[in-house]
Short mmCIF file of C-alpha atoms in Angstrom, two decimals:
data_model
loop_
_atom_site.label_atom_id
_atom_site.label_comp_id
_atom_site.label_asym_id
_atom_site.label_seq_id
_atom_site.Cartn_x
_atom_site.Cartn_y
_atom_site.Cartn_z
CA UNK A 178 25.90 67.11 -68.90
CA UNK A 179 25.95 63.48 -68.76
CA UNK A 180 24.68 60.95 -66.22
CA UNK A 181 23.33 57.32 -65.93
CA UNK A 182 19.75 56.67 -63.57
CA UNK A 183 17.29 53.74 -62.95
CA UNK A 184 14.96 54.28 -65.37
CA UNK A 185 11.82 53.02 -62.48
CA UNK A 186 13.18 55.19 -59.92
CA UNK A 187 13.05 58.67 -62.04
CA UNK A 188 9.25 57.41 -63.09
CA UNK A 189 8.27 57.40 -59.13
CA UNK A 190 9.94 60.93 -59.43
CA UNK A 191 8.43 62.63 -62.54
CA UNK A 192 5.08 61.05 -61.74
CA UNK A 193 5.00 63.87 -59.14
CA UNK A 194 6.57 66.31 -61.43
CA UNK A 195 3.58 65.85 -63.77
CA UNK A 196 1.05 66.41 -60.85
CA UNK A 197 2.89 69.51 -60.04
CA UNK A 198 2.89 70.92 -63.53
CA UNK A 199 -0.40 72.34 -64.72
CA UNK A 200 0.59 72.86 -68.34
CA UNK A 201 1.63 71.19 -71.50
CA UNK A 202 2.54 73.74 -73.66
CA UNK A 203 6.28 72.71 -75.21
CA UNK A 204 7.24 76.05 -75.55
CA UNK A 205 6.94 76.89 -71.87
CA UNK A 206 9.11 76.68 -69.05
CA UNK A 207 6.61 75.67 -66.65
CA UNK A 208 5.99 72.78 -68.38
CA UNK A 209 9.57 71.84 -67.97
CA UNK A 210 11.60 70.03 -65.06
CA UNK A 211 14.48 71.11 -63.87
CA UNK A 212 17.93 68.29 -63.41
CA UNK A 213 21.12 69.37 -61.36
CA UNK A 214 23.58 66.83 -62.26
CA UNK A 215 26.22 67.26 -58.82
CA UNK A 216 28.27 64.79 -56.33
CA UNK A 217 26.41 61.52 -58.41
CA UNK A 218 23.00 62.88 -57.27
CA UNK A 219 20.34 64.52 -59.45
CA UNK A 220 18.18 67.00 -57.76
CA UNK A 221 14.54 67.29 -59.65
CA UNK A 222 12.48 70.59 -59.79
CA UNK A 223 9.10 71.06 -60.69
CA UNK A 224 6.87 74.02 -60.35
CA UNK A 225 3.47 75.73 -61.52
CA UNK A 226 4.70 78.74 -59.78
CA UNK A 227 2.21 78.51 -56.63
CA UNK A 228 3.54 74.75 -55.40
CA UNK A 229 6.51 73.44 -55.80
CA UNK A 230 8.09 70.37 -55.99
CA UNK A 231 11.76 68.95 -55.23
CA UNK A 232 13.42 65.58 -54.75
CA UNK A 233 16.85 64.24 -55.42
CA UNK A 234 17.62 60.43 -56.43
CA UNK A 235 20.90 59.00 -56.66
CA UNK A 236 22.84 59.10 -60.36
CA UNK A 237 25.76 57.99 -62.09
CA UNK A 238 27.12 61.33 -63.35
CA UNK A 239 30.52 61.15 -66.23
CA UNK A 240 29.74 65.27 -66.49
CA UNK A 241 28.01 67.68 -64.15
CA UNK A 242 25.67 70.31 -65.17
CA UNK A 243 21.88 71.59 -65.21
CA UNK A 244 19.11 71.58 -67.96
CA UNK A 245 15.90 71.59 -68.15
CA UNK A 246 13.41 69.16 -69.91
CA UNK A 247 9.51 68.75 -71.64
CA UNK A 248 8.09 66.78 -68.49
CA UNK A 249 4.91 65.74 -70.55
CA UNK A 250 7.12 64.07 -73.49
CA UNK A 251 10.27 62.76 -71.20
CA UNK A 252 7.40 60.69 -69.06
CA UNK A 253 6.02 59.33 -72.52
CA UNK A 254 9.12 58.12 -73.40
CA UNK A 255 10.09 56.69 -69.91
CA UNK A 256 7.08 54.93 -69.49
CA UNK A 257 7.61 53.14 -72.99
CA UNK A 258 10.83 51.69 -71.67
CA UNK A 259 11.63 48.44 -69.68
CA UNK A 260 13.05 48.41 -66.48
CA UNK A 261 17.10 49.42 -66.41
CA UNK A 262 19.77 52.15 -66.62
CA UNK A 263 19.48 54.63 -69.17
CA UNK A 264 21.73 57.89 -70.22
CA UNK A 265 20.99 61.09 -70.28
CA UNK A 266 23.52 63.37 -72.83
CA UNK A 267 23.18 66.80 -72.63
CA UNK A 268 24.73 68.85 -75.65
CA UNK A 269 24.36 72.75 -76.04
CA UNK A 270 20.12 72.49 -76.53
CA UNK A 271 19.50 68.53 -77.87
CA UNK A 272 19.44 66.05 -74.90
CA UNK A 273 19.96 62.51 -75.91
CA UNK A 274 18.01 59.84 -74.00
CA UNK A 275 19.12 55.88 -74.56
CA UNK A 276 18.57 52.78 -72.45
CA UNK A 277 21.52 50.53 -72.49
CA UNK A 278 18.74 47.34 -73.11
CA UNK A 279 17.87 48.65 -76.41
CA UNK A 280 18.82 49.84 -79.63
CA UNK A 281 16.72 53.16 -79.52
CA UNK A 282 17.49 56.48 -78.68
CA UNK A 283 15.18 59.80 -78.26
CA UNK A 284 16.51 63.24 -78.63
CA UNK A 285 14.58 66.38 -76.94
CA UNK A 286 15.28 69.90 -77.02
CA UNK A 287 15.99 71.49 -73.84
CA UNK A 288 15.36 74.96 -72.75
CA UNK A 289 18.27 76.99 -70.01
CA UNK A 290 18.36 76.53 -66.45
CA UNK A 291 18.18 80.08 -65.97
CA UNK A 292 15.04 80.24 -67.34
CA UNK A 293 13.09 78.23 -64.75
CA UNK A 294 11.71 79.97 -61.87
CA UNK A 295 13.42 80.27 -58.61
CA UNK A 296 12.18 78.69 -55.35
CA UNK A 297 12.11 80.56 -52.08
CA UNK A 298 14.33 79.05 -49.65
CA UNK A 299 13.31 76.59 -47.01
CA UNK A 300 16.34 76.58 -45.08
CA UNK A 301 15.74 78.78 -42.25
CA UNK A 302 12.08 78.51 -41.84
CA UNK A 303 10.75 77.08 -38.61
CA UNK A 304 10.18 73.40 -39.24
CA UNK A 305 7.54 71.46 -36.59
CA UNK A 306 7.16 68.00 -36.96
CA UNK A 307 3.83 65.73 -37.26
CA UNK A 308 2.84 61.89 -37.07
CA UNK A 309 2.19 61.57 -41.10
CA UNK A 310 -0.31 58.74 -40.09
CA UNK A 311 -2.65 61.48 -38.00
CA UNK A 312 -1.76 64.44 -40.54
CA UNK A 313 -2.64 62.33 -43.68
CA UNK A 314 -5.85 60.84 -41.84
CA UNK A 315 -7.05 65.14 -40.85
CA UNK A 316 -6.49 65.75 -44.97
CA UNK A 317 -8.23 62.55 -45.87
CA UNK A 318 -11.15 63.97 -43.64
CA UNK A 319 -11.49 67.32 -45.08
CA UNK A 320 -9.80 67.91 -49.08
CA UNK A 321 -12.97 66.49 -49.95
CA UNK A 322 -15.35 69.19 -49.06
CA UNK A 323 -12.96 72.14 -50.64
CA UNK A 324 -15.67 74.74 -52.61
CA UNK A 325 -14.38 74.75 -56.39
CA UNK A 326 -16.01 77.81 -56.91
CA UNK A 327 -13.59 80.24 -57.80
CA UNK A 328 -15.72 83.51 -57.00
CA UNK A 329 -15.36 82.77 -53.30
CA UNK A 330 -11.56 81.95 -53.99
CA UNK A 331 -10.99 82.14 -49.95
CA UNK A 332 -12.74 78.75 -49.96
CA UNK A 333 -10.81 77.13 -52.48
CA UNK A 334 -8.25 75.57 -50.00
CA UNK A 335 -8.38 74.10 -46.40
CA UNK A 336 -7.76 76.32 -43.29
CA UNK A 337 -5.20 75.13 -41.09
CA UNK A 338 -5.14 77.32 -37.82
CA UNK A 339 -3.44 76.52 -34.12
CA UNK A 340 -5.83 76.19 -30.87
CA UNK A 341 -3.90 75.57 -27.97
CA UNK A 342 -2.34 72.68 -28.74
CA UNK A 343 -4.57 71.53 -31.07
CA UNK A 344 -4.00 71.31 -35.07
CA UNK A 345 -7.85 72.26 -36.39
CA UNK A 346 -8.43 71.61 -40.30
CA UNK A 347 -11.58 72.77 -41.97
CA UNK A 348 -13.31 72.94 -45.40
CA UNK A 349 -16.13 74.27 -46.41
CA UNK A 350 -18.08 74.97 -49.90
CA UNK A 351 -20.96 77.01 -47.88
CA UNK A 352 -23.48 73.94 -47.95
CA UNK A 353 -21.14 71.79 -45.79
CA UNK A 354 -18.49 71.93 -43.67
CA UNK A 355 -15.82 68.98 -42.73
CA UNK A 356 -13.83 69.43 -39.06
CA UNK A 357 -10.73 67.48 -38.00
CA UNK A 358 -8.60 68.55 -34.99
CA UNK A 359 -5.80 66.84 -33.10
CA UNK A 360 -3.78 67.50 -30.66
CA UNK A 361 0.29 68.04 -32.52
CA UNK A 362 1.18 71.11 -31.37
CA UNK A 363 2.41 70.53 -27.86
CA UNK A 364 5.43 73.22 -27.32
CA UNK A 365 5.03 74.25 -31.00
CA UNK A 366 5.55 78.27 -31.78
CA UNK A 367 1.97 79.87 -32.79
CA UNK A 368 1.49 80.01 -36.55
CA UNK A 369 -0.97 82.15 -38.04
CA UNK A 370 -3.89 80.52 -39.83
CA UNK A 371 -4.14 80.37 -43.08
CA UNK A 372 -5.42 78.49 -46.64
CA UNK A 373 -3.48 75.82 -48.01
CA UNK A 374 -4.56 75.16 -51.94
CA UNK A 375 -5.77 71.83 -51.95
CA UNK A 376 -2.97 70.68 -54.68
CA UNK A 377 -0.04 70.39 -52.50
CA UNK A 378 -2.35 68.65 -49.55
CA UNK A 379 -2.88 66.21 -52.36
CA UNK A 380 0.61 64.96 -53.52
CA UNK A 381 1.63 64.55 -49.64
CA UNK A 382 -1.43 62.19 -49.55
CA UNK A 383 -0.64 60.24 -52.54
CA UNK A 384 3.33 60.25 -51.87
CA UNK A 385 3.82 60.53 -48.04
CA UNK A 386 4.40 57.74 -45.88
CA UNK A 387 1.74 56.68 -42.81
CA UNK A 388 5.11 56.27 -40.85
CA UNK A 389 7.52 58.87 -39.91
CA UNK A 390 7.23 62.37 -39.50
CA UNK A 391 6.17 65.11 -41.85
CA UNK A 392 7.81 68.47 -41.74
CA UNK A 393 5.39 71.21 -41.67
CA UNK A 394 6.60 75.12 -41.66
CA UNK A 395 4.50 78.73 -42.26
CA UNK A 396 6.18 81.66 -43.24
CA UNK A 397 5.11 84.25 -45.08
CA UNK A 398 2.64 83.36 -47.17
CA UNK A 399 3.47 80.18 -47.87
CA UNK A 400 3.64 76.44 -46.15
CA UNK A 401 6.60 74.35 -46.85
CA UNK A 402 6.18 70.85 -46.29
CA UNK A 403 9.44 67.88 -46.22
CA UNK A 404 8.81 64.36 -45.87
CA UNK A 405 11.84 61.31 -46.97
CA UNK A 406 13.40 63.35 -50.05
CA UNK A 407 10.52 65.21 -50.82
CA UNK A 408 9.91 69.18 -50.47
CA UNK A 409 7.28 70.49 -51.07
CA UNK A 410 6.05 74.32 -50.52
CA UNK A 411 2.65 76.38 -52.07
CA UNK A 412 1.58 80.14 -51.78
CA UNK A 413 -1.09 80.53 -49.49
CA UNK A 414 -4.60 81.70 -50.42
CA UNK A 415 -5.58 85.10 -49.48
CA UNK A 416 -8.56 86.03 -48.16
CA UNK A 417 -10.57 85.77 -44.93
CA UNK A 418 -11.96 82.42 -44.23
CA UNK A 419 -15.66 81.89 -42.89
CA UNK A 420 -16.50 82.05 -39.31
CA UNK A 421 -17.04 78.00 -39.19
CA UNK A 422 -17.50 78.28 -35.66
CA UNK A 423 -20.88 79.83 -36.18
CA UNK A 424 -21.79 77.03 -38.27
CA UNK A 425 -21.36 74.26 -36.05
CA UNK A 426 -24.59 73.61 -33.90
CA UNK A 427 -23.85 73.64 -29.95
CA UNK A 428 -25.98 70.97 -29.07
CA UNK A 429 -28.89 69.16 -31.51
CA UNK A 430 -32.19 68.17 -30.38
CA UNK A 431 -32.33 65.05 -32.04
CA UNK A 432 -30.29 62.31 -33.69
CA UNK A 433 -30.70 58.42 -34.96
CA UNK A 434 -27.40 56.10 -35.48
CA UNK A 435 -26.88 53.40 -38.20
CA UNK A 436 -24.77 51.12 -39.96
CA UNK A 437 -22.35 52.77 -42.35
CA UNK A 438 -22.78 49.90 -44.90
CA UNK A 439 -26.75 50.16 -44.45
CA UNK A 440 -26.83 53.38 -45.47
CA UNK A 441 -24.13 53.63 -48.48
CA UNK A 442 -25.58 50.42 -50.06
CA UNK A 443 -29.08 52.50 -49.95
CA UNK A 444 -27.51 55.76 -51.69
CA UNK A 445 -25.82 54.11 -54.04
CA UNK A 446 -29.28 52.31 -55.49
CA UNK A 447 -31.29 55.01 -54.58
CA UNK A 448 -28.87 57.64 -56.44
CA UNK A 449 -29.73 55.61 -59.80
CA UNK A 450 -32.86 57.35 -60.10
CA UNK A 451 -31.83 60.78 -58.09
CA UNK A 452 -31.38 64.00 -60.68
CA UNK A 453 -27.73 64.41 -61.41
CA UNK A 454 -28.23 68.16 -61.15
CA UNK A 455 -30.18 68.76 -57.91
CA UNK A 456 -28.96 65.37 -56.18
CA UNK A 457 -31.72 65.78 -53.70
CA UNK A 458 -32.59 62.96 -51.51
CA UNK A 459 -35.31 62.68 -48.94
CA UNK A 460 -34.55 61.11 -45.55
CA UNK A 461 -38.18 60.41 -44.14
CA UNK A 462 -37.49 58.60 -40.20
CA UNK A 463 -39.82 56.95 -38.41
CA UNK A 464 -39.06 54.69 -35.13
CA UNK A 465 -36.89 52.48 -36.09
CA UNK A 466 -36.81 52.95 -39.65
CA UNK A 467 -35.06 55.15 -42.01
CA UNK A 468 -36.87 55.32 -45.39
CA UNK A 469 -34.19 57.26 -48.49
CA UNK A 470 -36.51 58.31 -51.37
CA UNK A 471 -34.96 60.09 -54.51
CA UNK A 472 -36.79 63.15 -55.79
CA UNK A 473 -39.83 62.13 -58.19
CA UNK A 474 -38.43 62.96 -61.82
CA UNK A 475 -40.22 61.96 -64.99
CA UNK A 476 -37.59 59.24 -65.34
CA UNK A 477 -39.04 57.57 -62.11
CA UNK A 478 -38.33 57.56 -58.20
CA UNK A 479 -36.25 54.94 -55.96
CA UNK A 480 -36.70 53.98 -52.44
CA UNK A 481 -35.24 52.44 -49.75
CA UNK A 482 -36.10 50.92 -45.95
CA UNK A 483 -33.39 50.54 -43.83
CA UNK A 484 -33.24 49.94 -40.41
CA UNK A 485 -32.06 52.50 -38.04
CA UNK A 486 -31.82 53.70 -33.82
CA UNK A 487 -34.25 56.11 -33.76
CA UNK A 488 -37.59 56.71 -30.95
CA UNK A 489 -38.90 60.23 -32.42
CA UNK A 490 -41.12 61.79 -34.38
CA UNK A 491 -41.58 60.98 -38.09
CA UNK A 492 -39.67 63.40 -39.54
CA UNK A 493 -38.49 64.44 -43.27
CA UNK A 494 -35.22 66.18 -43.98
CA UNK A 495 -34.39 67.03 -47.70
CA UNK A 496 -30.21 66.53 -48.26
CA UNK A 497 -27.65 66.30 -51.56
CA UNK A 498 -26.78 62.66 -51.06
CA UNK A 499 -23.13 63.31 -52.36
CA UNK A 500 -22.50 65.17 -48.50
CA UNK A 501 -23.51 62.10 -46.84
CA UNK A 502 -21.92 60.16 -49.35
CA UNK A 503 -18.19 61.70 -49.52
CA UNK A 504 -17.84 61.51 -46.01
CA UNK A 505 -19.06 58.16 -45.32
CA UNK A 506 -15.80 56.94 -47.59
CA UNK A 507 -13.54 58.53 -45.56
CA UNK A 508 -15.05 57.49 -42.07
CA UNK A 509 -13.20 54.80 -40.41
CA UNK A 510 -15.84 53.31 -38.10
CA UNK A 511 -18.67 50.64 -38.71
CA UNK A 512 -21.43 52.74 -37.25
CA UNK A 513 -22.77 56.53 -38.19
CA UNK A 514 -24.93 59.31 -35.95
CA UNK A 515 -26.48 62.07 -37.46
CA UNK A 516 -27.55 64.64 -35.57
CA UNK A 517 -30.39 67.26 -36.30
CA UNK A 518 -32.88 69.74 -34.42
CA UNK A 519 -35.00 70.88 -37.63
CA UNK A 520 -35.27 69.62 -40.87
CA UNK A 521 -34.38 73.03 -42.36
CA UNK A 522 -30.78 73.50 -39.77
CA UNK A 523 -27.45 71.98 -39.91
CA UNK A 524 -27.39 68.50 -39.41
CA UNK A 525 -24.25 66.92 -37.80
CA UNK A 526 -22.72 63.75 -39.39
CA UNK A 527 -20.60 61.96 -36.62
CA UNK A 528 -18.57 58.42 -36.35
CA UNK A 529 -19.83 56.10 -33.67
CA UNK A 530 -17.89 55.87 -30.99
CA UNK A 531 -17.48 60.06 -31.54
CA UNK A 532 -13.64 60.85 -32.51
CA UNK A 533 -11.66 64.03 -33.64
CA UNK A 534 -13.94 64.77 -36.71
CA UNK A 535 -17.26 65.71 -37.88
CA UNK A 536 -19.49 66.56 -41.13
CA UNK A 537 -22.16 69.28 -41.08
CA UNK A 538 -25.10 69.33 -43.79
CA UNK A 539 -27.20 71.54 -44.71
CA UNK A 540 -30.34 70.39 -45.58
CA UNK A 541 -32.14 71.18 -48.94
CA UNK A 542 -35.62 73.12 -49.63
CA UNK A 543 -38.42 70.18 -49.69
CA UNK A 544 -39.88 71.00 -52.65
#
C-alpha cells in the first residue's frame, strides 16, 4: 500500500477520527483508523463501536490496499509537520510516513484490516433531509442540558421524536428540561422516537455546515447521519424516556422580562461568591427590580440590582444559576421572560419575541 495526501487535509480528517475514538490504548483496534487506498481516493474509518465515523479525501495512490493505523500517534506526528504532500508506505506490518519537505521519516506498526470492526450499512436506509442551519440551531438548544448521570442511562442522550410535522428535541437531567421543535417533516415517513447519545450530535455541530442539507435516517436502533463527505451513524440508547410533557407548565401565573446582557453580567459576578457545590442563587423581585443574591457561605455573599419588567408581588425563588446560565449562551435574542406561578414549581425560561424553544427550571429548596 502506497499513496501520496495533503498533509492539512488528512488533519481536518483525523481531527474527527480522534473525537470518535474513546481510547488510547496502542494495542487496541479501536484506537486505530482504518485507510482504503482505491480509484486515487482514501476512505477513513473510525469507530468506538457505538458511533461511527467515515469520510473519504482525494489521494495519490502508486499501490492500492487497506491498513489500519495508531490514530493518537499518526495525529502527533501530522501535526508536527508543515504544510505539503507526504507518503504513506505500507509494508507487511511497518508503515512508513515521510513528507517530501523534509528529511525525516516515522515508521508505525500497523495492525490488519480485518481486525477492525464492521459498520452496518447505510445504503438502503430511508434518508430525509434537513436545513443544517435549523437542525444545528435545535442541537445547540438542547446537548447542553443532557443528564451525565449514568444510573438513569435513558437520559444520557437527546430524544428526537416526530409530531405531525414537527421535529421535537428534548433533554432533560430531571432538574431541567430544554425544548426545541420545528417544523422539517412535511411528507416525511413516521420514525419512531428515540435517544441519540449526545457524541455523534456533537461532531455534526462542530463539522457540519449551516448551509446545505443534512441527511438524517432511523433504523433499527440506530440514526445514521450524512452531510458533504461525512457519515456518520450511533446506536441508540435504550430505555424509556420521561414523560416531558408533564413537565412543562400549561399556563404560569406570573412572569417578569429582562435584558439578556443584564442578567448574565449579574451571574457571572454574583457566581464569584456562590458555592461551587450547591450553586444556589436567590432571585428576590420586586416591581421593577430584580435583586440576584448568592447563598451566604462563610467565604462571604454577593449581590446584585438589576432592573427588570415586573408589577407583582415581591417574591423569592431559590435556582442553580448554571440553568439560567447555559441557556442564556445559546439564546439568540436580546431580551429574556421567565415565567413562574410559585417559587417552589417549574419556572419557564423563554426568548423575547417567543420562538420554537424553551428552558424549564426547577427551583431549589430556600434554605
Amino acid at each position: 500500500m502506497r499513496f501520496t495526501f495533503d498533509r492539512d487535509a488528512m488533519v481536518k480528517e483525523i481531527a474527527i477520527a480522534q473525537e470518535i475514538i474513546s481510547t488510547k490504548n496502542a494495542l487496541s483496534i479501536l484506537s486505530n483508523v482504518l485507510f482504503i487506498a482505491e480509484n486515487n481516493t482514501l476512505a477513513i474509518k473510525a469507530t468506538d463501536i457505538k458511533v461511527n465515523f467515515e469520510t473519504k479525501i482525494p489521494v495519490v495512490i502508486e499501490e492500492e490496499g487497506t491498513t489500519t493505523i495508531f490514530c493518537d500517534k499518526f495525529m502527533s506526528i501530522l501535526a508536527s509537520l508543515p504544510p505539503g504532500e507526504i507518503e504513506f508506505i505500507q509494508e507487511d506490518i511497518k508503515v512508513t510516513i515521510k513528507p517530501i519537505s523534509k528529511k525525516v521519516k516515522f515508521q508505525l506498526k500497523s495492525m490488519a484490516s480485518d481486525k477492525f470492526p464492521e459498520f452496518s450499512s447505510a445504503e438502503n436506509v430511508p434518508y430525509f433531509d434537513v436545513p443544517a442551519d435549523q437542525f444545528k440551531e435545535m442541537i445547540t438548544q438542547t446537548i447542553f442540558a443532557v443528564s451525565d448521570d449514568e444510573t438513569r442511562y435513558f437520559m444520557n442522550g437527546v430524544f428526537f421524536e416526530k409530531k405531525d410535522d414537527n421535529l421535537n428535541l428534548v433533554s432533560t437531567d430531571g432538574r431541567r428540561l430544554a425544548f426545541s421543535s420545528k417544523a422539517l417533516c412535511q411528507g416525511i415517513t413516521d420514525f419512531p422516537s428515540v435517544i441519540v447519545p449526545p457524541k455523534v450530535l456533537t461532531a455534526v455541530l462542530k463539522r457540519a455546515s449551516s448551509e446545505g442539507m443534512i441527511s438524517l435516517a432511523i433504523v433499527d436502533k440506530m440514526i445514521y447521519i450524512k452531510f458533504g463527505n461525512y457519515h456518520f451513524s450511533s446506536v441508540l440508547l435504550e430505555g424509556q424516556f420521561p414523560n416531558y410533557q408533564r413537565v412543562i407548565p400549561e399556563t404560569q401565573a406570573h412572569s417578569f422580562e429582562l435584558q439578556k446582557s443584564d442578567l448574565a453580567d449579574a451571574l457571572k459576578r454574583v457566581a464569584l461568591l456562590v458555592d461551587q457545590k450547591a450553586r444556589r442563587v436567590y432571585f428576590e423581585l420586586n416591581p421593577g427590580t430584580l435583586t440576584i443574591t448568592s447563598q451566604e457561605s462563610d467565604i462571604g455573599v454577593a449581590k446584585e440590582e438589576i432592573p427588570c419588567q415586573y408589577d407583582g408581588e415581591t417574591v423569592t425563588i431559590a435556582m442553580n444559576y448554571l440553568y439560567i446560565d447555559e441557556p442564556m449562551k445559546v439564546m439568540n435574542c436580546d431580551r429574556i421572560k421567565f415565567e413562574f406561578t410559585e417559587p417552589m414549581r417549574a419556572v419557564t425560561l423563554k426568548p423575547v419575541p417567543e420562538s420554537d424553544y424553551f428552558h424549564i427550571i426547577m427551583p431549589m429548596q430556600m434554605e
